[in-house]
mmCIF file of C-alpha atoms and ligand atoms in Angstrom:
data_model
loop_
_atom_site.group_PDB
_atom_site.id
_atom_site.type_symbol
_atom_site.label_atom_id
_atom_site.label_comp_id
_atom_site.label_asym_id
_atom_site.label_seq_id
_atom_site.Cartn_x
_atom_site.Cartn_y
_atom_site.Cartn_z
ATOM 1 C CA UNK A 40 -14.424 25.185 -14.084
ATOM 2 C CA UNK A 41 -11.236 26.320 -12.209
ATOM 3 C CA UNK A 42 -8.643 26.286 -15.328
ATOM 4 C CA UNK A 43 -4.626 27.036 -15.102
ATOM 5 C CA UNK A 44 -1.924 26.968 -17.755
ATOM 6 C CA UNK A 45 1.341 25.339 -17.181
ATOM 7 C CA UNK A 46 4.311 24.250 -19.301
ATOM 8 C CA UNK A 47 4.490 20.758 -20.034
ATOM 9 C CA UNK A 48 8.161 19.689 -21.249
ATOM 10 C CA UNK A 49 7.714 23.370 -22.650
ATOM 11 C CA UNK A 50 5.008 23.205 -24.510
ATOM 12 C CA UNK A 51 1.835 25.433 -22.791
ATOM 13 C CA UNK A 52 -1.192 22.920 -22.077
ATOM 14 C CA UNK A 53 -4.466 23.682 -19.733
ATOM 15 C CA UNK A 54 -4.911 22.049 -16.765
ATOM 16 C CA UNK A 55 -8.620 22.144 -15.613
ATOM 17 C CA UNK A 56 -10.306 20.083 -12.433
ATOM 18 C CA UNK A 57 -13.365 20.561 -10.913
ATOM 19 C CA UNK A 58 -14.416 22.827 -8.150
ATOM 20 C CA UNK A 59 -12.169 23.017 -4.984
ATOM 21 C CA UNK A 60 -14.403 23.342 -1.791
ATOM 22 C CA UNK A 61 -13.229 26.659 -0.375
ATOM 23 C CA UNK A 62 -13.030 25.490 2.873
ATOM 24 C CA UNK A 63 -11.048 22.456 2.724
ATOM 25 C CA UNK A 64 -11.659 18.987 2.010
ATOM 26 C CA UNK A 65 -11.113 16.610 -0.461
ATOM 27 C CA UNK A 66 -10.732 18.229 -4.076
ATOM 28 C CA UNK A 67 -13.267 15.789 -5.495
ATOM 29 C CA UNK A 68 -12.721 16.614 -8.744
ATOM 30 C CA UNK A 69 -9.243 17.149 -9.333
ATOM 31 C CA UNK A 70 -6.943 14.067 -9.855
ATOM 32 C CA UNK A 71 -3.710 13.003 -9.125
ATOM 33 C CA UNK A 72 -0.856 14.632 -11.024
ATOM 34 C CA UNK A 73 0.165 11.077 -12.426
ATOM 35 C CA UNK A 74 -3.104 10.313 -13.893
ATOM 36 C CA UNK A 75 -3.423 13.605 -15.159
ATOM 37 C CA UNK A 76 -0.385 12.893 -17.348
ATOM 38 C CA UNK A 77 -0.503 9.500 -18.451
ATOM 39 C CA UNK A 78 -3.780 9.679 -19.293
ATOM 40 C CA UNK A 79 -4.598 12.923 -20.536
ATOM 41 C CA UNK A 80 -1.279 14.035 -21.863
ATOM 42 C CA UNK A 81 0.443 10.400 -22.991
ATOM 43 C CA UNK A 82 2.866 10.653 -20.947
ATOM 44 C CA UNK A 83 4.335 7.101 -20.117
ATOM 45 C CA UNK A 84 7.694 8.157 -18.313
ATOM 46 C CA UNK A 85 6.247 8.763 -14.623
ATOM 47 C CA UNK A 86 4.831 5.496 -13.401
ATOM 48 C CA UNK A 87 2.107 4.237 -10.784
ATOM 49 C CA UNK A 88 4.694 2.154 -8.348
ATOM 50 C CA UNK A 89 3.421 1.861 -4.621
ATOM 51 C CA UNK A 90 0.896 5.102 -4.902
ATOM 52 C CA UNK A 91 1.957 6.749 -1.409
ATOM 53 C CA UNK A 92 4.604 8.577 -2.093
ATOM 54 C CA UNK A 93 6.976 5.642 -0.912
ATOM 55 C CA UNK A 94 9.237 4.103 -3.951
ATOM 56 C CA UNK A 95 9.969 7.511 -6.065
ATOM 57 C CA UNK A 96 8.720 5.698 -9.756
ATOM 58 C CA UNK A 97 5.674 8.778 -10.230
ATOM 59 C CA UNK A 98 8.830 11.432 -10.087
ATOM 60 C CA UNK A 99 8.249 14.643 -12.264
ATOM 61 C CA UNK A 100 9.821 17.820 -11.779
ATOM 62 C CA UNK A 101 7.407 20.726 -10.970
ATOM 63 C CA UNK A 102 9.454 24.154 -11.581
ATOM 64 C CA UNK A 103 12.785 22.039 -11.104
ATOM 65 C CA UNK A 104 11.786 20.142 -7.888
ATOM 66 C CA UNK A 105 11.472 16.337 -8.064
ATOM 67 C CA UNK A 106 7.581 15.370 -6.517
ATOM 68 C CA UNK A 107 5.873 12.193 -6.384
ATOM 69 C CA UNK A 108 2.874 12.673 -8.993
ATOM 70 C CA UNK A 109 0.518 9.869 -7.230
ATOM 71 C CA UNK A 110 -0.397 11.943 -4.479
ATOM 72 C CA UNK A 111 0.450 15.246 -5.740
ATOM 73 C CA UNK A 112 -3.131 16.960 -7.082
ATOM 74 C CA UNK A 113 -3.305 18.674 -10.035
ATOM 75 C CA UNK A 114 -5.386 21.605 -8.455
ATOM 76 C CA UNK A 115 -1.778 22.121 -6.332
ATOM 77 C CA UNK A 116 0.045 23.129 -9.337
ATOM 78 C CA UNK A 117 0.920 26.347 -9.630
ATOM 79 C CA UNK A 118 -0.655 28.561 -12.428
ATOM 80 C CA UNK A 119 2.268 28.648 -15.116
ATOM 81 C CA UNK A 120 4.335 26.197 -12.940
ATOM 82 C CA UNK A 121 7.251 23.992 -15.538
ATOM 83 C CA UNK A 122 6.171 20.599 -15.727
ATOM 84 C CA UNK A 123 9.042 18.191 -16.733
ATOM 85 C CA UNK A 124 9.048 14.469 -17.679
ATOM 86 C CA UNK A 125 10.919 11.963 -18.694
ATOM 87 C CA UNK A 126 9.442 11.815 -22.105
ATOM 88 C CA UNK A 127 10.890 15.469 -22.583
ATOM 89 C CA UNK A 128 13.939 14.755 -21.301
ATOM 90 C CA UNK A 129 16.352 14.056 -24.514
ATOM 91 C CA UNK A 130 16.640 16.823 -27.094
ATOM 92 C CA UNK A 131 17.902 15.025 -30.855
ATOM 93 C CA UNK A 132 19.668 12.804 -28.747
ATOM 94 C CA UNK A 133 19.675 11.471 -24.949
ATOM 95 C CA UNK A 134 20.114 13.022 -22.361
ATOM 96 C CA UNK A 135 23.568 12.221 -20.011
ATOM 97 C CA UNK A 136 21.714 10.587 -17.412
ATOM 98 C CA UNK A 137 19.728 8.241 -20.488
ATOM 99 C CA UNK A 138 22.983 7.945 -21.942
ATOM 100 C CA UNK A 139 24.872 6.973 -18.855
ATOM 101 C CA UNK A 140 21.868 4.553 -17.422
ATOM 102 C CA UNK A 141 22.154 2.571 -20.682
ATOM 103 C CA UNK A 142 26.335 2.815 -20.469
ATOM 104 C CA UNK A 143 25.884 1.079 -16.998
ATOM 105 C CA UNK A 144 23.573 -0.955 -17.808
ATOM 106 C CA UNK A 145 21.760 0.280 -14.682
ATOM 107 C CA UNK A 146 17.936 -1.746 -14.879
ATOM 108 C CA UNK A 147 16.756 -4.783 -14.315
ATOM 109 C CA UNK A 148 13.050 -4.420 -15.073
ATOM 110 C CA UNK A 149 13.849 -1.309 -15.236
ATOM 111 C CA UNK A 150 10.264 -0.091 -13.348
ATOM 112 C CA UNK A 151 12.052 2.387 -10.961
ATOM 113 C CA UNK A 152 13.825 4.228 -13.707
ATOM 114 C CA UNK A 153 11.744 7.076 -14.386
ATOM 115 C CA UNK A 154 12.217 8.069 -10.747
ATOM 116 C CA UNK A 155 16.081 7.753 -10.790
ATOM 117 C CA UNK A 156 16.582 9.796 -13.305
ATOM 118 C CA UNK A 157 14.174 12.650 -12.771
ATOM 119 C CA UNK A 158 14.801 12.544 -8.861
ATOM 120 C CA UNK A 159 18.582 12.892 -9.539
ATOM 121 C CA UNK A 160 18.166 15.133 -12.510
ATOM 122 C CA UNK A 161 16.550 17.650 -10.141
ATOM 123 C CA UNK A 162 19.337 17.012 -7.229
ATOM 124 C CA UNK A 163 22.365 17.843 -9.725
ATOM 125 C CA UNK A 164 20.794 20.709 -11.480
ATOM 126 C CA UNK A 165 20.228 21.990 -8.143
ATOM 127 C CA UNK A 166 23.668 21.588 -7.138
ATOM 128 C CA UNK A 167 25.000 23.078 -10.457
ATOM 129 C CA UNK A 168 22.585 26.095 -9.578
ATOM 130 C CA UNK A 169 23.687 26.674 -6.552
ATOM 131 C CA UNK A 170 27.441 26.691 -7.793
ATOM 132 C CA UNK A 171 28.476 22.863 -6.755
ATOM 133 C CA UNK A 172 29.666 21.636 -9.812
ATOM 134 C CA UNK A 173 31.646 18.589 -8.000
ATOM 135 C CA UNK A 174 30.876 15.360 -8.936
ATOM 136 C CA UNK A 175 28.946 13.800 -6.500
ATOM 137 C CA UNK A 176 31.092 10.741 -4.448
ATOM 138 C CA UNK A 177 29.378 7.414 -4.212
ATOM 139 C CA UNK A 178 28.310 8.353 -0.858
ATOM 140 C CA UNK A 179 26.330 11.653 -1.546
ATOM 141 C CA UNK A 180 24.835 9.726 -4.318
ATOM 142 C CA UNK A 181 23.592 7.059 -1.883
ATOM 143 C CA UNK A 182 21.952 9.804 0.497
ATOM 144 C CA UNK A 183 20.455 11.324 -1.764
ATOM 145 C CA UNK A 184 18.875 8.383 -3.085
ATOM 146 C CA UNK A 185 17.698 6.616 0.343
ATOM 147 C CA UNK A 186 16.552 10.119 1.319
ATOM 148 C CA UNK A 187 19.143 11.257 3.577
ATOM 149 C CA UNK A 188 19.710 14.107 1.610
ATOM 150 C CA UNK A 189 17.317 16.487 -0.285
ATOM 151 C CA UNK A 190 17.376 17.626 -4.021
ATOM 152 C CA UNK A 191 17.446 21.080 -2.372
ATOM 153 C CA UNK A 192 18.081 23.217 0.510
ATOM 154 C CA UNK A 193 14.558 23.413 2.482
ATOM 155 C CA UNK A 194 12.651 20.567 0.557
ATOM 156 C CA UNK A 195 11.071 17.057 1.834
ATOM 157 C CA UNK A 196 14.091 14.155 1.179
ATOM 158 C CA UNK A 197 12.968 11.691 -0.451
ATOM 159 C CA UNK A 198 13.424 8.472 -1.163
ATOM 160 C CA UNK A 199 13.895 5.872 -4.313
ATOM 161 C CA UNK A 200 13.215 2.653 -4.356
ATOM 162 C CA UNK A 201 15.261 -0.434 -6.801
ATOM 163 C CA UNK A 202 13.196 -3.605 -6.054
ATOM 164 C CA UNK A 203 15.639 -5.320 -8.700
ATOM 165 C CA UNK A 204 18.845 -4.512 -6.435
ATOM 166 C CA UNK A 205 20.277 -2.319 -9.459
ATOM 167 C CA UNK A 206 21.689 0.165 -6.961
ATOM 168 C CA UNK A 207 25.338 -0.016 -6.994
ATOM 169 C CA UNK A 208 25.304 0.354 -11.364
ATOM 170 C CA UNK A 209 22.079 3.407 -10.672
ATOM 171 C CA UNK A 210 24.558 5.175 -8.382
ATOM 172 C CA UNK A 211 27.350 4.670 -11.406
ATOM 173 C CA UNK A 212 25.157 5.703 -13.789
ATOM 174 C CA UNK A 213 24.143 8.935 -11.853
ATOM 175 C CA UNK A 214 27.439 9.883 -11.140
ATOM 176 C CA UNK A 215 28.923 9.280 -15.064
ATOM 177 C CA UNK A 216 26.053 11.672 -16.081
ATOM 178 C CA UNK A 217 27.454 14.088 -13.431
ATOM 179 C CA UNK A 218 30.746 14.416 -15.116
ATOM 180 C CA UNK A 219 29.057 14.824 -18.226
ATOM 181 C CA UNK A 220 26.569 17.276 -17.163
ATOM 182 C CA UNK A 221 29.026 19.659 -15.937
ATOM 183 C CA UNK A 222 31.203 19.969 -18.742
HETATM 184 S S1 FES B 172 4.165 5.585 -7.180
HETATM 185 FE FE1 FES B 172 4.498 7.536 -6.380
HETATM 186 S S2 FES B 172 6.029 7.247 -4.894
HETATM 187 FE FE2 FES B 172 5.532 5.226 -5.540
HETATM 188 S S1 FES B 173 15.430 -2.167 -12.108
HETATM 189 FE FE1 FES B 173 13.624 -3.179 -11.429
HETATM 190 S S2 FES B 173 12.910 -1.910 -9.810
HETATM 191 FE FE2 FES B 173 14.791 -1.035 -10.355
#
């Protein structure tokens, strides 16, 4: 059986699936990333929203770039590829963008969460990577979150869906982690 390591919220876990057919086709035994995580690793941050890629509440980040786990296979993830969740996400205590979602008091339900915070988690870090350590206006924040605006330079935007209307406080909350996060 086709078997890869990666590293799950840094911890070094297996990933096996079935066989691949070679020449295309559906990879009848793999599964979804989502599924794959929830259910095999207990990992209740990512979240099964719409399925199709559409409302952003499956985000993860696969070696720092936010995907949408429903559709993503596992059999697509790279051999030692960095996994990261939002159950890894504080270390001892939250994390800024935790800290500053509560602050705001940025959720309703609170369903799209997961995918707020790990979509923009990816966007700023790639920012601070690339040497932008501003802190994002109101209206980058907005484009990056209707998908105007990738997390990086090359990749698919994406977009992230609040069915509650909790918007205007998620774009506070993202950009009061910013000023934290770059201290
Ligand atoms: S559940 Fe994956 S994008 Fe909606
Ligand atoms: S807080 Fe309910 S979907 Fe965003």
């Amino acid at each position: 059986m086709p078997q890869r390591t990666v590293r799950l919220n840094g911890k070094k876990v297996s990933a096996e699936y079935g066989d691949v057919p070679a020449q295309g086709g559906a990879a009848e035994a793999s599964e979804p990333l989502l599924y794959w995580l929830r259910e095999r690793h207990g990992e209740r941050g990512p979240r099964f929203g719409c399925g199709v890629t559409q409302c952003g509440a499956c985000t993860v980040l696969v070696d720092g770039t936010p995907v949408r786990s429903c559709t993503r296979q596992v059999h697509t993830v790279a051999d030692g590829a960095e996994v990261r969740t939002l159950d890894g996400l504080a270390s001892g205590k939250p994390h800024p963008l935790q800290a500053a979602f509560v602050d705001q008091q940025a959720a309703q339900c609170a369903f799209c969460i997961n995918g707020m915070v790990m979509g923009s988690l990816g966007w700023l870090e790639s920012r601070f990577a690339a040497g932008d350590r501003r802190v994002p206006s109101d209206a980058e924040v907005r484009d990056f979150l209707s998908g105007e605006t990738a997390a990086k330079p090359g990749d698919q935007p994406l977009n992230y869906l609040c069915r509650c209307g909790a918007h205007n406080r998620i774009v506070a909350a993202i950009r009061q982690a910013a000023e934290e996060m770059v201290k």
